[in-house]
GROMACS .gro file of C-alpha atoms in nm:
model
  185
    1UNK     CA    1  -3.562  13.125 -18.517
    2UNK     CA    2  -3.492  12.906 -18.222
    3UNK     CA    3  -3.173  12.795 -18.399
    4UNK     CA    4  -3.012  13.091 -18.438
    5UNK     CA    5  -3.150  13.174 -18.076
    6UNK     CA    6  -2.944  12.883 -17.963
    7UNK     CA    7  -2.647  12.928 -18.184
    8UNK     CA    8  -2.606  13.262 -18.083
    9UNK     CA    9  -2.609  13.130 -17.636
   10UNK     CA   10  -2.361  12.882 -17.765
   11UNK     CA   11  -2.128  13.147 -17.885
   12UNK     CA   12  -2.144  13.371 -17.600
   13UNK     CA   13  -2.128  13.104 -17.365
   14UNK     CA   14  -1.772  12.990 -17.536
   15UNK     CA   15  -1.686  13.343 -17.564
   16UNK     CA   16  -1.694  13.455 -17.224
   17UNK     CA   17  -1.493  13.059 -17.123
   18UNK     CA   18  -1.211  13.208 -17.355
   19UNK     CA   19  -1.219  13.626 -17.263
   20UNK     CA   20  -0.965  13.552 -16.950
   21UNK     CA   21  -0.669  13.559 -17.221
   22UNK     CA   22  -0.743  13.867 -17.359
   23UNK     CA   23  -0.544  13.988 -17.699
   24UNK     CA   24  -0.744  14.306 -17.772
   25UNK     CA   25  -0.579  14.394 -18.075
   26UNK     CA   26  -0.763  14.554 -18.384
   27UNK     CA   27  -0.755  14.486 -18.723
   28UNK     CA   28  -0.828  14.714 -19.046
   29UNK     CA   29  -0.875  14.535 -19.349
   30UNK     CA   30  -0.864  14.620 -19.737
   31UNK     CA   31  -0.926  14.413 -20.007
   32UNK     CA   32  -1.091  14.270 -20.284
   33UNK     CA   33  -1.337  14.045 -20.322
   34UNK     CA   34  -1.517  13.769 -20.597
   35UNK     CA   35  -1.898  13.627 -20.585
   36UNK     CA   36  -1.994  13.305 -20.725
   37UNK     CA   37  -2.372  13.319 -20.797
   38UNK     CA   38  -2.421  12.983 -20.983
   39UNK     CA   39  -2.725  12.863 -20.840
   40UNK     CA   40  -2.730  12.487 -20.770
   41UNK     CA   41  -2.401  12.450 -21.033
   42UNK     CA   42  -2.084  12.374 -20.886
   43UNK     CA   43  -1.897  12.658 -20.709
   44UNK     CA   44  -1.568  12.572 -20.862
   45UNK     CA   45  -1.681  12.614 -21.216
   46UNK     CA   46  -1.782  12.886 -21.465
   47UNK     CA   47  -1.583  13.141 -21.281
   48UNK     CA   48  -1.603  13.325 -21.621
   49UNK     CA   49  -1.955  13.404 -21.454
   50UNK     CA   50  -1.832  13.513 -21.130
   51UNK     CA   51  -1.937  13.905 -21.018
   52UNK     CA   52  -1.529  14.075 -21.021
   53UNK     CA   53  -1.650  14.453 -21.172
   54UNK     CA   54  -1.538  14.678 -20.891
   55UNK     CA   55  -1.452  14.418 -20.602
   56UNK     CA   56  -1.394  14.631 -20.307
   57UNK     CA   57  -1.391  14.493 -19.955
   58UNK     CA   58  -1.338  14.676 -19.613
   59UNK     CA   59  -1.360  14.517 -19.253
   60UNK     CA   60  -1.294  14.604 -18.901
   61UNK     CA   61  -1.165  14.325 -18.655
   62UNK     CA   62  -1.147  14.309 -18.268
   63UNK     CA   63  -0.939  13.988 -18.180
   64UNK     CA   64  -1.082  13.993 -17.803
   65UNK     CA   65  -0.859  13.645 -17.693
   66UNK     CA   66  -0.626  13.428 -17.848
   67UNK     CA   67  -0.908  13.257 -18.003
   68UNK     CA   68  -1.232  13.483 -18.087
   69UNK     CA   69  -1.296  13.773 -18.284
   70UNK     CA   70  -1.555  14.000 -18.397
   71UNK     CA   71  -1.538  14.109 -18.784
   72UNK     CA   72  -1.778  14.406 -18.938
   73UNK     CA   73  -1.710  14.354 -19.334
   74UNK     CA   74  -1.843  14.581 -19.619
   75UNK     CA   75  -1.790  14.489 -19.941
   76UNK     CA   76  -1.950  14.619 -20.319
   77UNK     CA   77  -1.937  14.417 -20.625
   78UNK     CA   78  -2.095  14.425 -20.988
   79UNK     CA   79  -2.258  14.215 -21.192
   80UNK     CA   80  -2.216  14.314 -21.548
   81UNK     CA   81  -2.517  14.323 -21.849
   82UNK     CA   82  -2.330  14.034 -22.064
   83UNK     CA   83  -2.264  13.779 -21.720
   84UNK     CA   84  -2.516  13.539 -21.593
   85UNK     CA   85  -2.705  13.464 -21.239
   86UNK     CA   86  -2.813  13.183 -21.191
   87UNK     CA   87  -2.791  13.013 -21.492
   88UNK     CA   88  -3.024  13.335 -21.640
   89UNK     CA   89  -2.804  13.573 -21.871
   90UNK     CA   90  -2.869  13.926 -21.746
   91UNK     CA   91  -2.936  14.257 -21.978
   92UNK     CA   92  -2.854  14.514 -21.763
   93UNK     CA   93  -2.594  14.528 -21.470
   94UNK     CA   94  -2.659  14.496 -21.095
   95UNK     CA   95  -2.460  14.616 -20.845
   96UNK     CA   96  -2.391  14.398 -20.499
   97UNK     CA   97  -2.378  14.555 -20.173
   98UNK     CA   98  -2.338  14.353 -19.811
   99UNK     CA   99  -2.283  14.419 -19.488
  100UNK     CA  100  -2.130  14.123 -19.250
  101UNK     CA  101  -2.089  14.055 -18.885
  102UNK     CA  102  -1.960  13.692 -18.761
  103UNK     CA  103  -1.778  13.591 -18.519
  104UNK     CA  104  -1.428  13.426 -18.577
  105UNK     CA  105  -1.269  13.136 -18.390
  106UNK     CA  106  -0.875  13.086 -18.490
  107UNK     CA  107  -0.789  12.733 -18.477
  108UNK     CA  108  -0.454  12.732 -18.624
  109UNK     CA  109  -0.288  12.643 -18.337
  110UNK     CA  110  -0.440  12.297 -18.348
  111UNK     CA  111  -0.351  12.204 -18.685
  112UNK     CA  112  -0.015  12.403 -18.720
  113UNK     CA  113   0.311  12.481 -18.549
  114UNK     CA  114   0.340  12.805 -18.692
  115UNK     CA  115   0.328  13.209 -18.560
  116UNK     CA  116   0.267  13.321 -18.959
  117UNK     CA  117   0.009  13.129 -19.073
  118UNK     CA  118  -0.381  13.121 -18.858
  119UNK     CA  119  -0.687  12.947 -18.981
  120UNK     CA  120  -1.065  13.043 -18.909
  121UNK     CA  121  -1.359  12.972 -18.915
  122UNK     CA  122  -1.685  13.189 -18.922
  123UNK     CA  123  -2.043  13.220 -18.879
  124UNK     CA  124  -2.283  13.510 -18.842
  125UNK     CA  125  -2.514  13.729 -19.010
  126UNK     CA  126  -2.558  14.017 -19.270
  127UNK     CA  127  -2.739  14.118 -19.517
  128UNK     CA  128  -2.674  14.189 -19.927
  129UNK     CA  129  -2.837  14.413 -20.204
  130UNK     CA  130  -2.882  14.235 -20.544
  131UNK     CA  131  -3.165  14.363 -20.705
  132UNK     CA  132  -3.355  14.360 -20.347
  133UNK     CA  133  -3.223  14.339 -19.987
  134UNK     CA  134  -3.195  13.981 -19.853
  135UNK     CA  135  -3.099  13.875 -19.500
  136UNK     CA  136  -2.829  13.588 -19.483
  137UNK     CA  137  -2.666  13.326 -19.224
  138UNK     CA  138  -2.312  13.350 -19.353
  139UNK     CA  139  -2.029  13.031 -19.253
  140UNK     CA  140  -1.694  13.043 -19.377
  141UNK     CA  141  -1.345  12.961 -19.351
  142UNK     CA  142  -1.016  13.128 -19.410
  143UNK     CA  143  -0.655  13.161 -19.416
  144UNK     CA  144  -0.431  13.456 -19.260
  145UNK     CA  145  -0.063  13.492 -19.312
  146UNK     CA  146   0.172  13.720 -19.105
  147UNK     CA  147   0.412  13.955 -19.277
  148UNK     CA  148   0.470  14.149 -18.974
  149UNK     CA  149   0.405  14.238 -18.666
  150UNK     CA  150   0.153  14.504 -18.772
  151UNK     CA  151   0.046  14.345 -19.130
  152UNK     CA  152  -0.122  14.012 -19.280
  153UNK     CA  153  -0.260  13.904 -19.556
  154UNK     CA  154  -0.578  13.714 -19.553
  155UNK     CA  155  -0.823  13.456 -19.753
  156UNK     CA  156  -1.133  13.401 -19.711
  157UNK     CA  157  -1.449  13.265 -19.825
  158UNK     CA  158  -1.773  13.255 -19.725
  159UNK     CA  159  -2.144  13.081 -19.803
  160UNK     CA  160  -2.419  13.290 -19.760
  161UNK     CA  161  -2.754  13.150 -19.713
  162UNK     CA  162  -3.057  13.367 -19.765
  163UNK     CA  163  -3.295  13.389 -19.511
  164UNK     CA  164  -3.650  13.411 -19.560
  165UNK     CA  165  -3.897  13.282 -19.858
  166UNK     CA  166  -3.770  13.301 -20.263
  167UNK     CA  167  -3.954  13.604 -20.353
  168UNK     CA  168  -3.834  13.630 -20.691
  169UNK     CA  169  -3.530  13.607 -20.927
  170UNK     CA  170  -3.151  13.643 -20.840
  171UNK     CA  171  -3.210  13.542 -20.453
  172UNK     CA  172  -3.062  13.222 -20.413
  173UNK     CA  173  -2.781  13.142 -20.219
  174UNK     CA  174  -2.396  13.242 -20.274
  175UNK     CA  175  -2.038  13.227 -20.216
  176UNK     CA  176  -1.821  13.520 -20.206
  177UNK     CA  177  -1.462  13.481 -20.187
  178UNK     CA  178  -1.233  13.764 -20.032
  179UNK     CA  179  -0.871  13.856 -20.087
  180UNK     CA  180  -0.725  14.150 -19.797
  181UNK     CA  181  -0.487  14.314 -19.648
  182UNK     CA  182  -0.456  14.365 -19.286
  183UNK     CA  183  -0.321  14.619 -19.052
  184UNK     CA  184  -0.303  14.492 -18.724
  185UNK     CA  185  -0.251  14.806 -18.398
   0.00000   0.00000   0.00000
């Protein structure tokens, strides 16, 4: 607990250093989104496995400075009867609900010369439904491209680490991998 405690006066000490540029735009997002829960095997393989039965994904973002931004993301998923978890085959299917909030720091303009293309990273916390409700420290990292003025398209994926003891099956860690649509005003 005192982590978090401290991560959390770290990021609102470097938030309020970086609120004098202000950006205050807004950001509605719609998308889809994949969930790799492999267990311990490697998260690049078996994607045959992956949940991707009724991906939706919806977010709301507040860009605050060039910077930071604060991202609310809902997103539902399914894990169908023939699929595993894992590594155990299921027999009946199991839906996937979570709810998100992290904080974003854009950091494109260090590695790239370019107004279309932002990268970010993210931490912060939520919570997801899979068989039973499980808290989660979420990191992740992502890619945004600009087709407009007003519109973007974003990837994004990110590890979430469950919180608390193992208290039975299907609670391990995971990955979930997004794919959205964004409306900037």
């Amino acid at each position: 607990m005192k982590k978090i405690f401290s991560l959390l006066i770290v990021l609102s000490v470097c938030i309020s250093v970086y609120a004098q540029g202000r950006n205050d735009t807004f950001g509605f997002s719609l998308g889809i989104n994949a969930i790799n829960n492999t267990g311990a095997r490697s998260p690049f393989k078996n994607t045959d496995n992956w949940a991707f039965e009724q991906p939706i994904s919806l977010g709301f973002e507040y860009r605050f400075s060039e910077l930071f931004a604060v991202e609310a993301l809902l997103s539902h998923n399914k894990f169908s009867s023939n699929s595993t978890i894992d590594g155990i085959a299921i027999v009946e299917d199991h839906n996937y609900f979570s709810e998100d909030v992290h904080i974003k720091q854009y950091i494109g303009e260090y590695f790239l010369n370019s107004e279309k293309i932002d990268l970010f990273l993210n931490g912060g916390f939520g919570f997801y439904q899979l068989v039973s409700l499980h808290a989660s420290a979420n990191l992740g990292v992502g890619v945004s491209y600009r087709l407009s003025d007003a519109l973007s398209i974003r990837i994004q994926s990110m590890g979430k680490f469950k919180l608390g003891q193992k208290d039975g099956i299907y609670d391990s860690n995971l990955i979930q991998h997004f794919l959205q649509l964004v409306y900037w005003f």
